[in-house]
Each structure stands twice: as structure tokens, then as C-alpha cells.
Coordinates of C-alpha atoms in Angstrom, one line a residue:
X83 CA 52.7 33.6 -33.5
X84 CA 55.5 34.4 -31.0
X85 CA 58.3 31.7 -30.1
X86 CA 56.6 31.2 -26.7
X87 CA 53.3 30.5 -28.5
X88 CA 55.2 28.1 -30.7
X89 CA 56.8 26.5 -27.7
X90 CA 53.7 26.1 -26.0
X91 CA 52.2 24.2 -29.1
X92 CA 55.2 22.0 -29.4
X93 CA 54.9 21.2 -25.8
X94 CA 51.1 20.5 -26.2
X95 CA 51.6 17.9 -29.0
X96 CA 54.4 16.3 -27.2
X97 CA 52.2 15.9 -24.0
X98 CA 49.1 14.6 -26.6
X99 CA 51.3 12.5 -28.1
X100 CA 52.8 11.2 -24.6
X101 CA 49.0 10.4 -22.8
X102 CA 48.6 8.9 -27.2
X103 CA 51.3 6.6 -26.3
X104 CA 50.5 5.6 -22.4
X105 CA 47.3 5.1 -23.5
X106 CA 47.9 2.7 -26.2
X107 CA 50.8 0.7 -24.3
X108 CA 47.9 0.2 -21.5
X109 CA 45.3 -1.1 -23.9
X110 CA 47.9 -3.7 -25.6
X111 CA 49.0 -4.6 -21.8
X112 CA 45.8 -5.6 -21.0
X113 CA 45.3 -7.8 -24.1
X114 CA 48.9 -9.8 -23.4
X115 CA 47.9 -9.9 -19.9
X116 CA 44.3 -11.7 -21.0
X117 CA 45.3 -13.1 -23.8
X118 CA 49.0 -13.9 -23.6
X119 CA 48.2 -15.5 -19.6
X120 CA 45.1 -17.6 -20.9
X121 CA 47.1 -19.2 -24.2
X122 CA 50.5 -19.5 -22.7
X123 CA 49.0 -21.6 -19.9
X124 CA 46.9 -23.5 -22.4
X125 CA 50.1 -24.1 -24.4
X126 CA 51.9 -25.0 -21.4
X127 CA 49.4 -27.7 -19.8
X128 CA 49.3 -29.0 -23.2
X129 CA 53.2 -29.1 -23.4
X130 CA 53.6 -31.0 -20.3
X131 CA 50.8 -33.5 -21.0
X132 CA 52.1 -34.6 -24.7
X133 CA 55.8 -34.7 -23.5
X134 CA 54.3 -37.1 -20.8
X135 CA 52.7 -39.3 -22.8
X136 CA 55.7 -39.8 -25.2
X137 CA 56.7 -42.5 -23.1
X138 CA 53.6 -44.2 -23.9
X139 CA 53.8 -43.7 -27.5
X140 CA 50.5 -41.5 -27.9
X141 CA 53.2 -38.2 -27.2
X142 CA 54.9 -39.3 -30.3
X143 CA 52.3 -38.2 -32.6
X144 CA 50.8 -35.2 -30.4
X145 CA 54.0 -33.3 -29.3
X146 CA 55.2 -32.3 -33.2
X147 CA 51.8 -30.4 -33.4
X148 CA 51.8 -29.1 -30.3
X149 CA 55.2 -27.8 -30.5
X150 CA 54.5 -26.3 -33.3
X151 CA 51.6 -24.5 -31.8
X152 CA 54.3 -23.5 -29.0
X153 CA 56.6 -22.1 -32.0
X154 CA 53.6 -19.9 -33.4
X155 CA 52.6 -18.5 -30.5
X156 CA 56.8 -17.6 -29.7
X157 CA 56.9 -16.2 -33.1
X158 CA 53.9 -14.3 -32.6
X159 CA 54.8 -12.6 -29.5
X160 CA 58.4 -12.1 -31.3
X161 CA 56.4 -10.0 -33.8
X162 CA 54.5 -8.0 -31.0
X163 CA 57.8 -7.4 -29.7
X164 CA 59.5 -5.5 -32.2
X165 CA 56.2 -3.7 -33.6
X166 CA 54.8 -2.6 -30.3
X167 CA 58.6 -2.3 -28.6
X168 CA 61.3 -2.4 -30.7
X169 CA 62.6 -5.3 -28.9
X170 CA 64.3 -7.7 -31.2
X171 CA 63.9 -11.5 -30.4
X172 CA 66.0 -13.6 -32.2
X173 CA 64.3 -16.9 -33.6
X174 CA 67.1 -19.9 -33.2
X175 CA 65.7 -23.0 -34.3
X176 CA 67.2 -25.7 -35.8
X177 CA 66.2 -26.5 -39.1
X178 CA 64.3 -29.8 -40.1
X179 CA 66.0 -32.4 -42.9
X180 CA 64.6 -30.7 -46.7
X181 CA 63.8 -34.4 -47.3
X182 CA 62.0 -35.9 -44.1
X183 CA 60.5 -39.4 -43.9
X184 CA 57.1 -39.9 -44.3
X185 CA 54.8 -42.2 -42.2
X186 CA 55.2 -43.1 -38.8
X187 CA 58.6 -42.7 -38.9
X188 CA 58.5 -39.1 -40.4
X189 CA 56.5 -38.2 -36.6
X190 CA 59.1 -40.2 -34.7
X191 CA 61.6 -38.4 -36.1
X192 CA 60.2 -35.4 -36.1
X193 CA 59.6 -35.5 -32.4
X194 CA 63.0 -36.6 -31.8
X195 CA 64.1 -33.3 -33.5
X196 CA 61.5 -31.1 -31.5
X197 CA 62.6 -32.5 -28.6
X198 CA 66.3 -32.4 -29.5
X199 CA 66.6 -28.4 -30.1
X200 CA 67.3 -26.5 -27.1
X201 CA 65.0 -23.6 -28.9
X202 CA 61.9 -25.9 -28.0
X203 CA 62.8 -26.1 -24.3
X204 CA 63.1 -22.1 -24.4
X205 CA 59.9 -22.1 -25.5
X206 CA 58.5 -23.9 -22.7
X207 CA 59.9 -21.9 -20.2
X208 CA 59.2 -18.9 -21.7
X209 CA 55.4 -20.0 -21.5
X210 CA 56.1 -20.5 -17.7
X211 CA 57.9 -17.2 -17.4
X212 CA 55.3 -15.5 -19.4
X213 CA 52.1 -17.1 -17.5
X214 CA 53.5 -15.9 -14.0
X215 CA 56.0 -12.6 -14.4
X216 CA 54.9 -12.2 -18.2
X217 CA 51.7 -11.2 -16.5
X218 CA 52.2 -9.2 -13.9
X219 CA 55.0 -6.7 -16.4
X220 CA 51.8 -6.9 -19.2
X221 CA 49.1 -5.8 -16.8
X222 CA 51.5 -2.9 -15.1
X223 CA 50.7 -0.4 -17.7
X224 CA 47.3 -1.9 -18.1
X225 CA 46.5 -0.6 -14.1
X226 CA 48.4 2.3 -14.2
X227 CA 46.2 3.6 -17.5
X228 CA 43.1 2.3 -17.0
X229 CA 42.2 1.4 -13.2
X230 CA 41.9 5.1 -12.7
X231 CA 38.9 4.9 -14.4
X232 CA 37.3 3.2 -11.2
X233 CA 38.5 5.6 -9.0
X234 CA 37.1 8.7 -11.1
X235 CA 33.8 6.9 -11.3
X236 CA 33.5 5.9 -7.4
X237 CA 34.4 10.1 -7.0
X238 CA 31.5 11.1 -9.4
X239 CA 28.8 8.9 -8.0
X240 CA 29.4 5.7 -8.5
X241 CA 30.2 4.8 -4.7
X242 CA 26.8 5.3 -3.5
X243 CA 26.3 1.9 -5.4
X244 CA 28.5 0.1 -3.0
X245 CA 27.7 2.1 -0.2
X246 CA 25.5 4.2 1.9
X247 CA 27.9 6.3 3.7
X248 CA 27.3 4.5 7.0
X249 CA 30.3 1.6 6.1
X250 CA 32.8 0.5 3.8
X251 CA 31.6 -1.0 0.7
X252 CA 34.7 -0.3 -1.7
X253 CA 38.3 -0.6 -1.6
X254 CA 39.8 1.7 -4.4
X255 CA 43.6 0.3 -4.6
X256 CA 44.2 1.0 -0.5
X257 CA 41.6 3.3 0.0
X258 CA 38.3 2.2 1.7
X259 CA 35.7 3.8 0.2
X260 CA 32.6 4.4 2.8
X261 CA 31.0 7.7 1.4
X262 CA 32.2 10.7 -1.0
X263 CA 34.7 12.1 0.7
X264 CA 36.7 8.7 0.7
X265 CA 35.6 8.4 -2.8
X266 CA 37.9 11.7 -3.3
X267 CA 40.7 10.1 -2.0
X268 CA 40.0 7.7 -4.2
X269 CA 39.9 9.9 -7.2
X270 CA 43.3 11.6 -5.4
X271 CA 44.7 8.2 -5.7
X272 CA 43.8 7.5 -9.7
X273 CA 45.1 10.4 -10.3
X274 CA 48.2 9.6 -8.8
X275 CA 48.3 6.4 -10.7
X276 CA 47.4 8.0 -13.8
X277 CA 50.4 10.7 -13.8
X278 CA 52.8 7.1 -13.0
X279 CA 51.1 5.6 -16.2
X280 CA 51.9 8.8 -18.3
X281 CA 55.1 8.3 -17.7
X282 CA 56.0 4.7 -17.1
X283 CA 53.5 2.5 -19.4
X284 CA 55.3 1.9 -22.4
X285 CA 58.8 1.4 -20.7
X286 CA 56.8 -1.0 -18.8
X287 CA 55.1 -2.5 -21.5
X288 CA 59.1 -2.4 -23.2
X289 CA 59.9 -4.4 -19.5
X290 CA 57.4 -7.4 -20.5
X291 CA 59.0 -8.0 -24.0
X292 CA 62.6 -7.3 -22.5
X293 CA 61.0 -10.4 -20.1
X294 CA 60.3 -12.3 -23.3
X295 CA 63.5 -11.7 -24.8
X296 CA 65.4 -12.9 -21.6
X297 CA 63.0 -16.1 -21.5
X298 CA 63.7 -17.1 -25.6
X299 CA 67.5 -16.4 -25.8
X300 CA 69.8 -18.6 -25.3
X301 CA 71.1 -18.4 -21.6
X302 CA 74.8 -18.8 -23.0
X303 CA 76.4 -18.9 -26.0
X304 CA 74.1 -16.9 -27.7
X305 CA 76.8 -15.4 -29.9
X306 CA 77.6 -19.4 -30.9
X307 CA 74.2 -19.7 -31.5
X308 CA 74.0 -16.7 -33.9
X309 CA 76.6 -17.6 -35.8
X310 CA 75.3 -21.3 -36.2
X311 CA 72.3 -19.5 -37.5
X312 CA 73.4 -17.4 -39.8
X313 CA 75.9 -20.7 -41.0
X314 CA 72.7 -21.9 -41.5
X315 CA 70.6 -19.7 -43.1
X316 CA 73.5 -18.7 -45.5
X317 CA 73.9 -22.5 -46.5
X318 CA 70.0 -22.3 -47.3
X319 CA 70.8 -19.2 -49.2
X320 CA 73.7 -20.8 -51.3
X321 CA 71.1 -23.5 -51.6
X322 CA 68.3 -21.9 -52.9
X323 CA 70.8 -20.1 -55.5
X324 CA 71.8 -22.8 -56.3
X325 CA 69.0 -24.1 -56.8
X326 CA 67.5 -21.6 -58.8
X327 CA 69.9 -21.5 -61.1
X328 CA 69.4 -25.2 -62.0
X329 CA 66.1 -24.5 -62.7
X330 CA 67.0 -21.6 -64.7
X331 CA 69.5 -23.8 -66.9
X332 CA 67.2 -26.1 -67.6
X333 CA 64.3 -24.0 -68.8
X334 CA 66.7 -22.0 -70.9
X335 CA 67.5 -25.6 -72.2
X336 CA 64.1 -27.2 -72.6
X337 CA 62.5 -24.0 -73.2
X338 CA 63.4 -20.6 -75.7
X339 CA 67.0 -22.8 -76.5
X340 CA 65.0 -25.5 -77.9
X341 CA 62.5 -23.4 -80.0
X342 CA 65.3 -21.3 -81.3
X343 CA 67.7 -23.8 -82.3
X344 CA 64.7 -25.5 -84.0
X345 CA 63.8 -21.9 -85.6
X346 CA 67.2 -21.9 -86.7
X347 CA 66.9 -24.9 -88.9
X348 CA 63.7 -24.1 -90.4
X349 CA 65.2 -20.6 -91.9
X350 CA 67.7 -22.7 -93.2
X351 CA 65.3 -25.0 -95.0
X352 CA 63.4 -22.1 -95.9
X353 CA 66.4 -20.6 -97.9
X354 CA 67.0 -23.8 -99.7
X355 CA 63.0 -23.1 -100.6
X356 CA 62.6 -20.1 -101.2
X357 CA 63.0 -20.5 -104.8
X358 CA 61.9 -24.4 -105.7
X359 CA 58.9 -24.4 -104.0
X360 CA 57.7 -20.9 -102.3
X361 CA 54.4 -21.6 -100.7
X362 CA 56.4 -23.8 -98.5
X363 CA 58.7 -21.7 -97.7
X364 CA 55.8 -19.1 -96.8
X365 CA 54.7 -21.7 -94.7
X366 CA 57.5 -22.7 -92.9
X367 CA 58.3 -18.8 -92.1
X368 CA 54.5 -18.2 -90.8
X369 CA 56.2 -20.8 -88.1
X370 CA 59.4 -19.8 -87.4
X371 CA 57.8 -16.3 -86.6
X372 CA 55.4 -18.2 -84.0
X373 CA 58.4 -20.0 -82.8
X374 CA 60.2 -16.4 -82.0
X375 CA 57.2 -14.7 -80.2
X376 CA 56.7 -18.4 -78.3
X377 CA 60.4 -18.1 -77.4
X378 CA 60.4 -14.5 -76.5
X379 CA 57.4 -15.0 -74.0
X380 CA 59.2 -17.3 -72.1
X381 CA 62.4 -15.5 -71.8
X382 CA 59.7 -12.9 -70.4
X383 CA 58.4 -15.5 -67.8
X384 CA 61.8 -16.5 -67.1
X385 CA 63.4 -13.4 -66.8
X386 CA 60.1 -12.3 -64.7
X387 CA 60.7 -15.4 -62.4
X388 CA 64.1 -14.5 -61.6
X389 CA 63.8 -10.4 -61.0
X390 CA 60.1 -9.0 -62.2
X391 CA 60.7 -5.7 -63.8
X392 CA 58.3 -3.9 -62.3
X393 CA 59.8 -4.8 -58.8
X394 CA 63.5 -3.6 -59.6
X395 CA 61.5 0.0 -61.6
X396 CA 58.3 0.8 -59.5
X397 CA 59.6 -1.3 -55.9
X398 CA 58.4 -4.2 -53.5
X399 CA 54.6 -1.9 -53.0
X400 CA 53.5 -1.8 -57.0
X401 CA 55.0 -5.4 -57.4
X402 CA 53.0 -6.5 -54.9
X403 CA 50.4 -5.2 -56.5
X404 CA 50.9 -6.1 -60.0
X405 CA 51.3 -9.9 -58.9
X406 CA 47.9 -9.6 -56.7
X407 CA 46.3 -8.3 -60.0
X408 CA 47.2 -12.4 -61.4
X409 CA 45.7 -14.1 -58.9
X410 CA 42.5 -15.9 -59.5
X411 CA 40.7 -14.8 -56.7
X412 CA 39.9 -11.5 -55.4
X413 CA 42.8 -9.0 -53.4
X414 CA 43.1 -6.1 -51.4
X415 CA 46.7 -4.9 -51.4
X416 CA 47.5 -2.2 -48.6
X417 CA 50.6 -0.5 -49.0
X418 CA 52.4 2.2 -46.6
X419 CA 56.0 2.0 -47.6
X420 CA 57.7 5.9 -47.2
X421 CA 60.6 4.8 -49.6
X422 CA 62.3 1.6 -50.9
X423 CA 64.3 -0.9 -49.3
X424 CA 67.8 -2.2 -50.7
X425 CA 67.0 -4.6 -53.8
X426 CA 67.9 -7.9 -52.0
X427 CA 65.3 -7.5 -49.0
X428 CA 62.7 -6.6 -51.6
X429 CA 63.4 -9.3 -53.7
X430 CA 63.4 -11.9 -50.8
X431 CA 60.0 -9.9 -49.5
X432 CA 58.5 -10.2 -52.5
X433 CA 58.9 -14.1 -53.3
X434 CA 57.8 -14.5 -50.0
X435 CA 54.9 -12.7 -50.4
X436 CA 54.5 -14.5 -53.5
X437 CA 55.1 -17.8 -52.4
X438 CA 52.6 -17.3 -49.5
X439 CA 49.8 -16.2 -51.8
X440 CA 50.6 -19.0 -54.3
X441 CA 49.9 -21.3 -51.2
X442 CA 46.6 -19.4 -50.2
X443 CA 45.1 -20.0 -53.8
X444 CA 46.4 -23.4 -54.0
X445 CA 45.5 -24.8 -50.2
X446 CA 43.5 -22.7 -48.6
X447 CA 40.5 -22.6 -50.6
X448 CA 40.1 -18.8 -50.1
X449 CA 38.4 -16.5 -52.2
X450 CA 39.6 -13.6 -50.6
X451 CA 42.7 -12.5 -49.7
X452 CA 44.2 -9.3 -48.1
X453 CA 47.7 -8.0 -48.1
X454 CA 49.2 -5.2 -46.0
X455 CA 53.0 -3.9 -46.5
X456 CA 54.2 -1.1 -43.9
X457 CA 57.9 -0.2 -42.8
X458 CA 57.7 1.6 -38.8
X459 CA 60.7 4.0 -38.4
X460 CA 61.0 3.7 -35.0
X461 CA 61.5 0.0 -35.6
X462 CA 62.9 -0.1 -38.7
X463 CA 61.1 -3.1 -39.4
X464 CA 59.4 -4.1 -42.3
X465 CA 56.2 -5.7 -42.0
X466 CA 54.3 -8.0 -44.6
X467 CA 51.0 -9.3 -43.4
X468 CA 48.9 -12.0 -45.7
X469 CA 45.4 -12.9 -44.8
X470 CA 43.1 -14.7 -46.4
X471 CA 39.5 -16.2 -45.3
X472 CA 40.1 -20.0 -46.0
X473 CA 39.8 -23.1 -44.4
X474 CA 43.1 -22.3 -42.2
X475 CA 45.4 -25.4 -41.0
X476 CA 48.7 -24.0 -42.4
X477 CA 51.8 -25.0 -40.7
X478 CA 55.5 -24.2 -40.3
X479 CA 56.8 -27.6 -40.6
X480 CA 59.3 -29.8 -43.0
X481 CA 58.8 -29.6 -46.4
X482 CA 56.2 -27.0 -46.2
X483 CA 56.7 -23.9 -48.6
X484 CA 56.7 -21.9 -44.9
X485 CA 59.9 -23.3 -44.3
X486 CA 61.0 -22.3 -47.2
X487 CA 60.1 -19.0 -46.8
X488 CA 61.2 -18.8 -43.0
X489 CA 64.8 -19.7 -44.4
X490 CA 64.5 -17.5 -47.0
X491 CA 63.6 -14.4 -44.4
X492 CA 66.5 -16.1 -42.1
X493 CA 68.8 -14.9 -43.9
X494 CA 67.8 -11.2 -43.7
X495 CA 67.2 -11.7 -39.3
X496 CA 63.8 -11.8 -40.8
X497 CA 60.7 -13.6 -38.7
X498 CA 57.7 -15.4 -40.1
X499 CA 54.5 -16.0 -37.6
X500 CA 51.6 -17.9 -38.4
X501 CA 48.2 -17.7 -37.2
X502 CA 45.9 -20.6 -38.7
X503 CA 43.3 -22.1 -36.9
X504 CA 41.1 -24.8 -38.2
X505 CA 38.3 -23.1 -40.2
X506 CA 40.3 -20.2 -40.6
X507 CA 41.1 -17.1 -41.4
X508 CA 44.7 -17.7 -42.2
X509 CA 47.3 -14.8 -41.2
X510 CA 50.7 -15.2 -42.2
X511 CA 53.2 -12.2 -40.6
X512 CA 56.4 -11.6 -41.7
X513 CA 59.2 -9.1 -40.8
X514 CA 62.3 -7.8 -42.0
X515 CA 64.5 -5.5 -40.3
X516 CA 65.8 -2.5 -42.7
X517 CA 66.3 0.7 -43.9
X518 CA 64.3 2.3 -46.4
X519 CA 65.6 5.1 -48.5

């Protein structure tokens, strides 16, 4: 084949890959433009109702939940954003006290934090912004993609339905449609439209999230912001360590220290044995050996708690696997990761994932549960999506083990979503932006 020939191919798959692409961005316009207008208006009226009612006491209780519906849905468009745009929205909210009150005034306070963070005012006008602008940037490439359809159709027939040539029984965009050779104008028209979408759709689908973006920052001092987060987060980090190696100490401690120090004094008695009085001391050596191979598992455990093996030889995908293979109830793992990320984002992304199935097991009441790993290079994102098919109700709230994760992922710019309505599924999404090599 001769370089023109080549040139014409690589000019074909571009333009395939182009109509791929202005395609795809009108399809996921229309769904935020459905979807996104009908919850965001849902969320807002809901909003604006509990925040009403605080002063009557009733808002006390309902504004938390709601709120925290408000959150999910912000984190969930957040996640759209930089898989379907690469349009990073950063997540500022303040954290809740590790050790809340409980009762009624857990909820008061609670509310009085909700309320408090400027985040959760954001929020609500990003619902207002999204509802109104939101859906007129979302439906853009949705019209310019698809409405051409119409036109196509009213050229190949379909305006004899509406019509019978004698008046106008269509409008096409601004073209009246009253017989066929209208209904080519018409089909002059979508074609118009349909170059414009081939072009334009994803940088206007990119304009809607750009919208988002502008609606969740902060309007000023968003580098004071960022920094207060990331003072944050790293405090949760030094935390965590902390932590962690508490619990390390005192396993070490209660755990393999005890059994060898106690493995240590029955070799000595079995020296002083070995000679008066053997069968004992063949006894007594039958249990220090179980005491060794007791103490060696849990330095396994241990050491398997801190940094599995497998994840620091094989990487975050056949860890993943490896710790789906445990779990008492039935996995699908799907991973599509092109190399390996540095060992502290596969580390945090694999307690996460482990903490999340831990909760599915234990809460949920699943008995299936689906895991999907994939990195997008023109993101650079990393994206970790657990599903499973239980009773659903899972929260992002204080004390929660999602908290804990969402810190933990904080600290990487990561962004956790939830998705869990009452009677399920459950969808937990979580992303992590980095490099694989």
C-alpha cells in the first residue's frame, strides 16, 4: 500500500473514531439531560422543604439524609465528570467529629454541621444551576447528534404522516414541513446540524461539566480551601498510621510475642527434661512446635494486614483477586489495568476495595458481588467500581467505614460515590487520579 493509501486509512479511522465519539457524547447528553434535570430538581425541592422545616424541628431529623442524598448525587456527577470529560471536580467537605453523639443530639449536631459547611450550600446551587443551564449545555450535543434523525425520517416518508401536502403539519427545527420538498429542507437542515454535532458534541458535553465544576468550587479561596483539605486529609493520614501501628504493636504483643516468649520457656524446661524424665520432654516439644507454626501464621496475617504479598509481587488487579477468592459469597472480579500504579495508591486502592467488600458481606446481605478495576489514559484516572445485589441503604456519614475510606482516598485527590437505594443494588465508585507504568 502506497503512503496516500495509508493516509487515506488514517484519515478514515480518525473520522470513525470522531462520528464514535460525537455519537457517544450525544447519547450520555441526553441521559444528564433526563436524568440529571429530573433528580436535581427532585433533590432540590426536597432541599428547600427540609431546610424549611428545621425551624419547626421535623428539618432536624430530615435534612442530614437528605443532604446526604445531595452529596451522592454531587459525587456522582463528579465521577461522570472526569470519566466521560476529564474534568476534575474537587470534593471539599468538611469532615464530621470520628466520635459523634448518638441520639437526638447526634442529628442535631449533625445538621448543624451540614448546614455549617459552605460545601453543602454549593451543592444546592449547583442543583439549581444544573436543573436550568445544566440542561440546556447536557441536551446540546444530545440535538445536535440525534434530532437529525427526525429530519431524515420526515425526508424519507415520514412527513406524509403529519401531512397531506396541502398544509403544514410539521415544523422540523425552523422549517415547516407541508409536503416532500419541505421535508428536503428538512433533511438539508439535519444534515447541517449533524456536521455541527461531529464536531462540537463532546466539547459541549466537556461545557456542561466545566458548568458543574464552576457551580461545586469554591467561588473564592479555593486555593485556601485546598490546602485546608489536604491539612486535613493528611492529619487523617498521620491518623490512620498512627493508628495502624497501634494495632500492629499490640498484636505483635498479645499475639506471636506471647506464644514465643511462652515457647521459649518450655524449651528451657524441656532441656532440664530431657534426661530425668523424656516422655515429657517429648511432650512438651510436640507443643512448642505447635506454638511456632501458631506464631508464624499470625506473623503471616499480620504481615498480610499491613502489605499482602501478592499486592506488592503480582499488583492492585491479582490482589484484588486473590482477596475476592476469601470472601464467603460469590465474586466476579473485572480487571483492565495496562500497567501498575505507584505502591502507595495501590495500597490505599486496595484496602479500600477491601474495606468496601468487608462491608458488603457484613451489611448488605448480598450474595453476589461484582468488582471492576480500569485505569482511562486520557483521564488518568483510576477507577474502582463495587457492586453487589443486597438490601442497599449504605451511607457516607460519621463513623461509617465510607468515611473512612473517603479520607483514605482524600488523600490521593481520590473521590468516592455512592449509589444505594433501599432494596438495592449497592454501587460504590471510587477514583484515583494516577499514572500507571
Amino acid at each position: 500500500m502506497d503512503a496516500s493509501g495509508t493516509d487515506r486509512d488514517t484519515a478514515a479511522g480518525a473520522g470513525a473514531g470522531r462520528a464514535r465519539a460525537a455519537l457517544v457524547a450525544g447519547v450520555r447528553g441526553l441521559a444528564l439531560a433526563v436524568v440529571g434535570f429530573a433528580g436535581s430538581l427532585t433533590l432540590f425541592v426536597l432541599s428547600a422543604l427540609s431546610i424549611a422545616f428545621v425551624v419547626l424541628g421535623v428539618g432536624v431529623f430530615t435534612t442530614p439524609p437528605v443532604l446526604s442524598l445531595v452529596r451522592s448525587w454531587a459525587n456522582r456527577r463528579r465521577v461522570l465528570a472526569a470519566e466521560w470529560s476529564g474534568v476534575r471536580v474537587p470534593a471539599a467537605y468538611r469532615p464530621f467529629p470520628d466520635a459523634p453523639r448518638t441520639g437526638v443530639m447526634g442529628v442535631v449536631q449533625r445538621c448543624r454541621l451540614m448546614l455549617g459547611d459552605p460545601a453543602t450550600w454549593r451543592d444546592l446551587r449547583w442543583l439549581l444551576a444544573d436543573m436550568t443551564a445544566g440542561f440546556v449545555t447536557a441536551l446540546l450535543p444530545a440535538v445536535l447528534v440525534l434530532y437529525p434523525l427526525e429530519g431524515y425520517a420526515l425526508a424519507a416518508g415520514l412527513w406524509r404522516v403529519v401531512t397531506d401536502g396541502t398544509h403544514v403539519g410539521w415544523w422540523f427545527g425552523f422549517v415547516p414541513v407541508g409536503g416532500q420538498g419541505s421535508a428536503f429542507l428538512a433533511a438539508g437542515l439535519a444534515t447541517v446540524l449533524l456536521v455541527a454535532g461531529f464536531f462540537l458534541a463532546p466539547a459541549l458535553l466537556r461545557v456542561h461539566f466545566l458548568l458543574t465544576r464552576a457551580a461545586l468550587a469554591p467561588a473564592s479561596g479555593e486555593l485556601a480551601a485546598r490546602v485546608q483539605v489536604l491539612t486535613e486529609t493528611r492529619r487523617d493520614a498521620l491518623d490512620t498510621s498512627a493508628a495502624e501501628l497501634r494495632r500492629i504493636e499490640r498484636d505483635l504483643h498479645d499475639g506471636a510475642q506471647a506464644r514465643l516468649v511462652a515457647m521459649g520457656m518450655d524449651l528451657g524446661t524441656i532441656e532440664a527434661l530431657i534426661e530425668k524424665d523424656p516422655r515429657a520432654a517429648k511432650e512438651m516439644l510436640a507443643r512448642a512446635r505447635r506454638s511456632s507454626a501458631d506464631a508464624l501464621t499470625e506473623l503471616r496475617d499480620l504481615v498480610r494486614g499491613i502489605h499482602p504479598p501478592v499486592l506488592a509481587e503480582r499488583g492492585l488487579g491479582d490482589a484484588v483477586k486473590a482477596l475476592a477468592l476469601r470472601l464467603p459469597v460469590a465474586t466476579d472480579v473485572d480487571v483492565r489495568l495496562p500497567g501498575r500504579a505507584e505502591a502507595p495508591v495501590e495500597s490505599a486502592a486496595y484496602f479500600a476495595v477491601s474495606e468496601v467488600l468487608t462491608n458488603a458481606v457484613k451489611h448488605s446481605g448480598a450474595d453476589r458481588v461484582r468488582v471492576g478495576l480500569h485505569h482511562s489514559g486520557a483521564t488518568g484516572v483510576l477507577r474502582i467500581a463495587v457492586t453487589d445485589n443486597g438490601t442497599g441503604g449504605a451511607r457516607v456519614g460519621a463513623g461509617s467505614g465510607l468515611s473512612g475510606i473517603e479520607r483514605r482516598l482524600g488523600t490521593f485527590d481520590g473521590v468516592l460515590a455512592v449509589s444505594s437505594p433501599a432494596g438495592g443494588p449497592t454501587t460504590v465508585t471510587m477514583e484515583i487520579p494516577c499514572a500507571l507504568s
